[in-house]
mmCIF file of C-alpha atoms in Angstrom:
data_model
loop_
_atom_site.group_PDB
_atom_site.id
_atom_site.type_symbol
_atom_site.label_atom_id
_atom_site.label_comp_id
_atom_site.label_asym_id
_atom_site.label_seq_id
_atom_site.Cartn_x
_atom_site.Cartn_y
_atom_site.Cartn_z
ATOM 1 C CA UNK R 566 0.000 0.000 0.000
ATOM 2 C CA UNK R 567 1.467 3.402 -0.927
ATOM 3 C CA UNK R 568 2.363 5.735 1.886
ATOM 4 C CA UNK R 569 0.403 8.899 2.687
ATOM 5 C CA UNK R 570 2.972 11.095 0.939
ATOM 6 C CA UNK R 571 3.404 8.869 -2.105
ATOM 7 C CA UNK R 572 0.625 8.893 -4.692
ATOM 8 C CA UNK R 573 -0.504 5.592 -6.122
ATOM 9 C CA UNK R 574 0.501 4.802 -9.674
ATOM 10 C CA UNK R 575 3.808 6.673 -9.546
ATOM 11 C CA UNK R 576 5.183 4.451 -12.301
ATOM 12 C CA UNK R 577 7.716 4.608 -15.105
ATOM 13 C CA UNK R 578 5.443 6.805 -17.212
ATOM 14 C CA UNK R 579 5.593 9.501 -14.564
ATOM 15 C CA UNK R 580 9.387 9.377 -14.532
ATOM 16 C CA UNK R 581 9.821 9.564 -18.323
ATOM 17 C CA UNK R 582 9.685 13.403 -18.269
ATOM 18 C CA UNK R 583 12.382 13.369 -15.573
ATOM 19 C CA UNK R 584 14.563 11.056 -17.690
ATOM 20 C CA UNK R 585 14.005 13.347 -20.687
ATOM 21 C CA UNK R 586 14.912 16.324 -18.517
ATOM 22 C CA UNK R 587 18.241 14.715 -17.595
ATOM 23 C CA UNK R 588 18.949 13.845 -21.241
ATOM 24 C CA UNK R 589 18.272 17.394 -22.435
ATOM 25 C CA UNK R 590 20.548 18.775 -19.713
ATOM 26 C CA UNK R 591 23.328 16.361 -20.747
ATOM 27 C CA UNK R 592 22.961 17.322 -24.417
ATOM 28 C CA UNK R 593 23.013 21.017 -23.462
ATOM 29 C CA UNK R 594 26.259 20.528 -21.520
ATOM 30 C CA UNK R 595 27.753 18.668 -24.480
ATOM 31 C CA UNK R 596 26.690 21.480 -26.800
ATOM 32 C CA UNK R 597 28.406 24.073 -24.616
ATOM 33 C CA UNK R 598 31.603 22.026 -24.587
ATOM 34 C CA UNK R 599 31.531 21.618 -28.368
ATOM 35 C CA UNK R 600 30.880 25.332 -28.947
ATOM 36 C CA UNK R 601 33.787 26.690 -26.904
ATOM 37 C CA UNK R 602 36.334 26.170 -29.677
ATOM 38 C CA UNK R 603 34.026 27.656 -32.311
ATOM 39 C CA UNK R 604 33.330 30.709 -30.157
ATOM 40 C CA UNK R 605 37.036 31.550 -30.211
ATOM 41 C CA UNK R 606 37.215 31.283 -34.015
ATOM 42 C CA UNK R 607 36.589 34.906 -34.943
ATOM 43 C CA UNK R 608 36.967 34.167 -38.654
ATOM 44 C CA UNK R 609 33.414 32.818 -38.581
ATOM 45 C CA UNK R 610 30.651 35.072 -39.987
ATOM 46 C CA UNK R 611 29.039 37.321 -37.402
ATOM 47 C CA UNK R 612 25.612 35.733 -37.927
ATOM 48 C CA UNK R 613 27.051 32.302 -37.087
ATOM 49 C CA UNK R 614 28.800 33.577 -33.958
ATOM 50 C CA UNK R 615 25.637 35.278 -32.725
ATOM 51 C CA UNK R 616 23.717 32.011 -33.069
ATOM 52 C CA UNK R 617 26.447 30.149 -31.193
ATOM 53 C CA UNK R 618 26.480 32.739 -28.398
ATOM 54 C CA UNK R 619 22.697 32.546 -28.098
ATOM 55 C CA UNK R 620 22.759 28.737 -28.105
ATOM 56 C CA UNK R 621 25.433 28.568 -25.397
ATOM 57 C CA UNK R 622 23.578 31.064 -23.222
ATOM 58 C CA UNK R 623 20.290 29.235 -23.684
ATOM 59 C CA UNK R 624 21.957 25.891 -22.916
ATOM 60 C CA UNK R 625 23.281 27.295 -19.645
ATOM 61 C CA UNK R 626 19.792 28.532 -18.733
ATOM 62 C CA UNK R 627 18.361 25.122 -19.687
ATOM 63 C CA UNK R 628 20.785 23.345 -17.345
ATOM 64 C CA UNK R 629 20.237 25.732 -14.433
ATOM 65 C CA UNK R 630 16.462 25.602 -14.862
ATOM 66 C CA UNK R 631 16.665 21.821 -15.180
ATOM 67 C CA UNK R 632 18.457 21.538 -11.837
ATOM 68 C CA UNK R 633 15.557 23.354 -10.217
ATOM 69 C CA UNK R 634 13.094 20.984 -11.893
ATOM 70 C CA UNK R 635 15.065 17.982 -10.664
ATOM 71 C CA UNK R 636 14.718 19.261 -7.099
ATOM 72 C CA UNK R 637 10.944 19.564 -7.615
ATOM 73 C CA UNK R 638 10.797 16.082 -9.103
ATOM 74 C CA UNK R 639 12.841 14.583 -6.260
ATOM 75 C CA UNK R 640 10.432 16.090 -3.731
ATOM 76 C CA UNK R 641 7.459 15.132 -5.931
ATOM 77 C CA UNK R 642 6.398 18.716 -5.620
ATOM 78 C CA UNK R 643 2.986 19.724 -6.959
ATOM 79 C CA UNK R 644 4.683 22.505 -8.941
ATOM 80 C CA UNK R 645 6.705 20.112 -11.096
ATOM 81 C CA UNK R 646 4.162 19.510 -13.921
ATOM 82 C CA UNK R 647 3.504 23.215 -14.472
ATOM 83 C CA UNK R 648 7.164 24.236 -14.276
ATOM 84 C CA UNK R 649 8.222 21.359 -16.520
ATOM 85 C CA UNK R 650 5.618 22.392 -19.093
ATOM 86 C CA UNK R 651 6.884 25.993 -19.116
ATOM 87 C CA UNK R 652 10.487 24.748 -19.379
ATOM 88 C CA UNK R 653 9.653 22.474 -22.298
ATOM 89 C CA UNK R 654 7.622 25.072 -24.191
ATOM 90 C CA UNK R 655 10.521 27.531 -23.783
ATOM 91 C CA UNK R 656 12.894 25.008 -25.372
ATOM 92 C CA UNK R 657 10.472 24.362 -28.229
ATOM 93 C CA UNK R 658 10.116 28.102 -28.859
ATOM 94 C CA UNK R 659 13.908 28.495 -28.978
ATOM 95 C CA UNK R 660 14.312 25.566 -31.397
ATOM 96 C CA UNK R 661 11.658 27.005 -33.715
ATOM 97 C CA UNK R 662 13.263 30.473 -33.549
ATOM 98 C CA UNK R 663 16.677 28.945 -34.281
ATOM 99 C CA UNK R 664 15.396 27.154 -37.375
ATOM 100 C CA UNK R 665 13.732 30.345 -38.623
ATOM 101 C CA UNK R 666 16.986 32.250 -38.068
ATOM 102 C CA UNK R 667 18.970 29.609 -39.983
ATOM 103 C CA UNK R 668 16.526 29.676 -42.898
ATOM 104 C CA UNK R 669 16.427 33.484 -43.078
ATOM 105 C CA UNK R 670 20.121 34.316 -42.698
ATOM 106 C CA UNK R 671 22.157 33.885 -45.922
ATOM 107 C CA UNK R 672 25.265 32.644 -44.063
ATOM 108 C CA UNK R 673 23.641 29.281 -43.380
ATOM 109 C CA UNK R 674 23.009 26.391 -45.732
ATOM 110 C CA UNK R 675 19.919 24.224 -45.326
ATOM 111 C CA UNK R 676 20.740 21.081 -43.369
ATOM 112 C CA UNK R 677 18.287 18.211 -43.264
ATOM 113 C CA UNK R 678 20.085 16.549 -40.342
ATOM 114 C CA UNK R 679 19.834 19.615 -38.102
ATOM 115 C CA UNK R 680 16.184 20.118 -39.025
ATOM 116 C CA UNK R 681 15.382 16.469 -38.299
ATOM 117 C CA UNK R 682 17.246 16.601 -34.970
ATOM 118 C CA UNK R 683 15.382 19.704 -33.798
ATOM 119 C CA UNK R 684 12.102 18.333 -35.147
ATOM 120 C CA UNK R 685 12.597 15.106 -33.217
ATOM 121 C CA UNK R 686 13.390 17.020 -30.024
ATOM 122 C CA UNK R 687 10.256 19.115 -30.462
ATOM 123 C CA UNK R 688 8.124 16.008 -31.050
ATOM 124 C CA UNK R 689 9.467 14.255 -27.948
ATOM 125 C CA UNK R 690 9.013 17.439 -25.938
ATOM 126 C CA UNK R 691 5.346 17.626 -26.952
ATOM 127 C CA UNK R 692 4.868 14.020 -25.845
ATOM 128 C CA UNK R 693 6.438 14.821 -22.465
ATOM 129 C CA UNK R 694 4.134 17.826 -22.060
ATOM 130 C CA UNK R 695 1.185 15.513 -22.736
ATOM 131 C CA UNK R 696 2.471 13.023 -20.164
ATOM 132 C CA UNK R 697 2.856 15.561 -17.354
ATOM 133 C CA UNK R 698 -0.552 17.044 -18.160
ATOM 134 C CA UNK R 699 -2.117 13.640 -17.425
ATOM 135 C CA UNK R 700 -0.433 13.250 -14.057
ATOM 136 C CA UNK R 701 -2.335 13.688 -10.839
ATOM 137 C CA UNK R 702 -1.014 16.422 -8.601
ATOM 138 C CA UNK R 703 1.181 14.456 -6.139
ATOM 139 C CA UNK R 704 1.913 15.644 -2.644
ATOM 140 C CA UNK R 705 5.425 16.757 -1.949
ATOM 141 C CA UNK R 706 7.608 14.466 0.117
ATOM 142 C CA UNK R 707 8.942 17.631 1.708
ATOM 143 C CA UNK R 708 6.213 19.989 2.861
ATOM 144 C CA UNK R 709 6.009 23.509 1.475
ATOM 145 C CA UNK R 710 5.023 25.968 4.176
ATOM 146 C CA UNK R 711 4.354 29.234 2.366
ATOM 147 C CA UNK R 712 4.304 31.108 5.681
ATOM 148 C CA UNK R 713 7.956 30.283 6.413
ATOM 149 C CA UNK R 714 10.835 32.287 5.079
ATOM 150 C CA UNK R 715 13.228 30.496 2.710
ATOM 151 C CA UNK R 716 15.890 28.536 4.564
ATOM 152 C CA UNK R 717 19.649 28.768 4.143
ATOM 153 C CA UNK R 718 19.858 25.849 1.688
ATOM 154 C CA UNK R 719 17.087 27.332 -0.450
ATOM 155 C CA UNK R 720 18.861 30.682 -0.512
ATOM 156 C CA UNK R 721 22.176 29.049 -1.411
ATOM 157 C CA UNK R 722 20.533 27.048 -4.186
ATOM 158 C CA UNK R 723 18.815 30.155 -5.557
ATOM 159 C CA UNK R 724 22.101 32.064 -5.405
ATOM 160 C CA UNK R 725 23.897 29.258 -7.273
ATOM 161 C CA UNK R 726 21.265 29.234 -10.003
ATOM 162 C CA UNK R 727 21.507 33.018 -10.244
ATOM 163 C CA UNK R 728 25.295 32.907 -10.545
ATOM 164 C CA UNK R 729 25.160 30.249 -13.286
ATOM 165 C CA UNK R 730 22.426 31.901 -15.314
ATOM 166 C CA UNK R 731 23.744 35.437 -14.783
ATOM 167 C CA UNK R 732 27.296 34.411 -15.634
ATOM 168 C CA UNK R 733 26.208 32.644 -18.807
ATOM 169 C CA UNK R 734 24.017 35.515 -19.968
ATOM 170 C CA UNK R 735 26.684 38.079 -19.080
ATOM 171 C CA UNK R 736 29.419 36.139 -20.877
ATOM 172 C CA UNK R 737 27.346 35.727 -24.037
ATOM 173 C CA UNK R 738 26.358 39.407 -23.971
ATOM 174 C CA UNK R 739 29.987 40.397 -23.379
ATOM 175 C CA UNK R 740 31.269 38.255 -26.244
ATOM 176 C CA UNK R 741 28.613 39.657 -28.567
ATOM 177 C CA UNK R 742 29.373 43.226 -27.466
ATOM 178 C CA UNK R 743 33.115 42.692 -27.815
ATOM 179 C CA UNK R 744 32.670 41.258 -31.306
ATOM 180 C CA UNK R 745 30.474 44.176 -32.313
ATOM 181 C CA UNK R 746 32.902 46.759 -30.936
ATOM 182 C CA UNK R 747 35.876 45.146 -32.687
ATOM 183 C CA UNK R 748 34.007 45.157 -36.006
ATOM 184 C CA UNK R 749 32.657 48.715 -35.706
ATOM 185 C CA UNK R 750 36.027 50.156 -34.688
ATOM 186 C CA UNK R 751 37.868 48.020 -37.271
ATOM 187 C CA UNK R 752 40.195 46.804 -34.532
ATOM 188 C CA UNK R 753 43.452 45.267 -35.607
ATOM 189 C CA UNK R 754 43.674 41.487 -35.293
ATOM 190 C CA UNK R 755 47.462 41.456 -35.462
ATOM 191 C CA UNK R 756 48.682 38.585 -33.256
ATOM 192 C CA UNK R 757 45.102 37.984 -32.136
ATOM 193 C CA UNK R 758 44.607 41.417 -30.563
ATOM 194 C CA UNK R 759 40.897 41.612 -31.489
ATOM 195 C CA UNK R 760 40.338 38.081 -30.221
ATOM 196 C CA UNK R 761 41.906 38.849 -26.854
ATOM 197 C CA UNK R 762 39.773 41.966 -26.588
ATOM 198 C CA UNK R 763 36.547 40.024 -27.259
ATOM 199 C CA UNK R 764 37.472 37.327 -24.723
ATOM 200 C CA UNK R 765 38.318 39.997 -22.131
ATOM 201 C CA UNK R 766 34.958 41.722 -22.617
ATOM 202 C CA UNK R 767 33.252 38.328 -22.381
ATOM 203 C CA UNK R 768 35.019 37.516 -19.112
ATOM 204 C CA UNK R 769 34.097 40.890 -17.633
ATOM 205 C CA UNK R 770 30.503 40.429 -18.747
ATOM 206 C CA UNK R 771 30.420 36.942 -17.234
ATOM 207 C CA UNK R 772 31.809 38.188 -13.923
ATOM 208 C CA UNK R 773 29.360 41.081 -13.722
ATOM 209 C CA UNK R 774 26.484 38.822 -14.753
ATOM 210 C CA UNK R 775 27.384 36.159 -12.179
ATOM 211 C CA UNK R 776 27.544 38.658 -9.318
ATOM 212 C CA UNK R 777 24.366 40.437 -10.392
ATOM 213 C CA UNK R 778 22.518 37.177 -10.997
ATOM 214 C CA UNK R 779 23.436 35.763 -7.590
ATOM 215 C CA UNK R 780 22.382 38.916 -5.758
ATOM 216 C CA UNK R 781 19.135 39.206 -7.719
ATOM 217 C CA UNK R 782 18.206 35.545 -7.168
ATOM 218 C CA UNK R 783 18.679 35.731 -3.396
ATOM 219 C CA UNK R 784 16.826 39.056 -3.247
ATOM 220 C CA UNK R 785 13.970 37.708 -5.356
ATOM 221 C CA UNK R 786 13.430 34.599 -3.256
ATOM 222 C CA UNK R 787 13.307 36.660 -0.051
ATOM 223 C CA UNK R 788 11.166 39.416 -1.569
ATOM 224 C CA UNK R 789 7.856 37.665 -0.994
ATOM 225 C CA UNK R 790 6.672 38.280 2.518
ATOM 226 C CA UNK R 791 5.586 35.214 4.475
ATOM 227 C CA UNK R 792 1.839 34.732 4.632
ATOM 228 C CA UNK R 793 0.111 35.276 7.933
ATOM 229 C CA UNK R 794 -1.710 32.239 9.265
ATOM 230 C CA UNK R 795 -5.460 32.603 9.191
#
């Protein structure tokens, strides 16, 4: 007989979205690793670099957001289905926007493999959205008292997510800004001078973004005042 905190029928079908979540996070991490070398190749067309920067930044957000969803799934939190659905729809929207960008920009050639890969990911994502929409709302294994202020571990976790997301967004914005400045000012690339400048701006942007993101995340999670018991 299932326990009071564990809903009946919590079977493999309920855990498929969690397995898909882990797979998407792993693929995002692999994509970031594969893009690092390309990001430093400043001979690439600007349109290609912008897409790579956006993809790396979005992958970092996907991983950080996915960690939060894993915590919800581990606690069997009632918020998991809704948050997973938003996460998945965000990924689908990005994949569609990426394909439109590739088709519109003249620097890209049509690739059937890339289109099929993104199409398959979108199709699986839609199936996972359908699966979580059919799940009953399970009780959390760890209670959520909305009247209590966030604890130390929650604040640390929020700060970590903020640092990761802020750092990734800041680094991508810095690299894009550095590339734009070097092109507008016609900066000399003798002995890689323009490349060093872009990397430096990216590092500064990542540092500023990480600090700002961590502070904002901790502030945001403590901003809501605890509810007064009726």
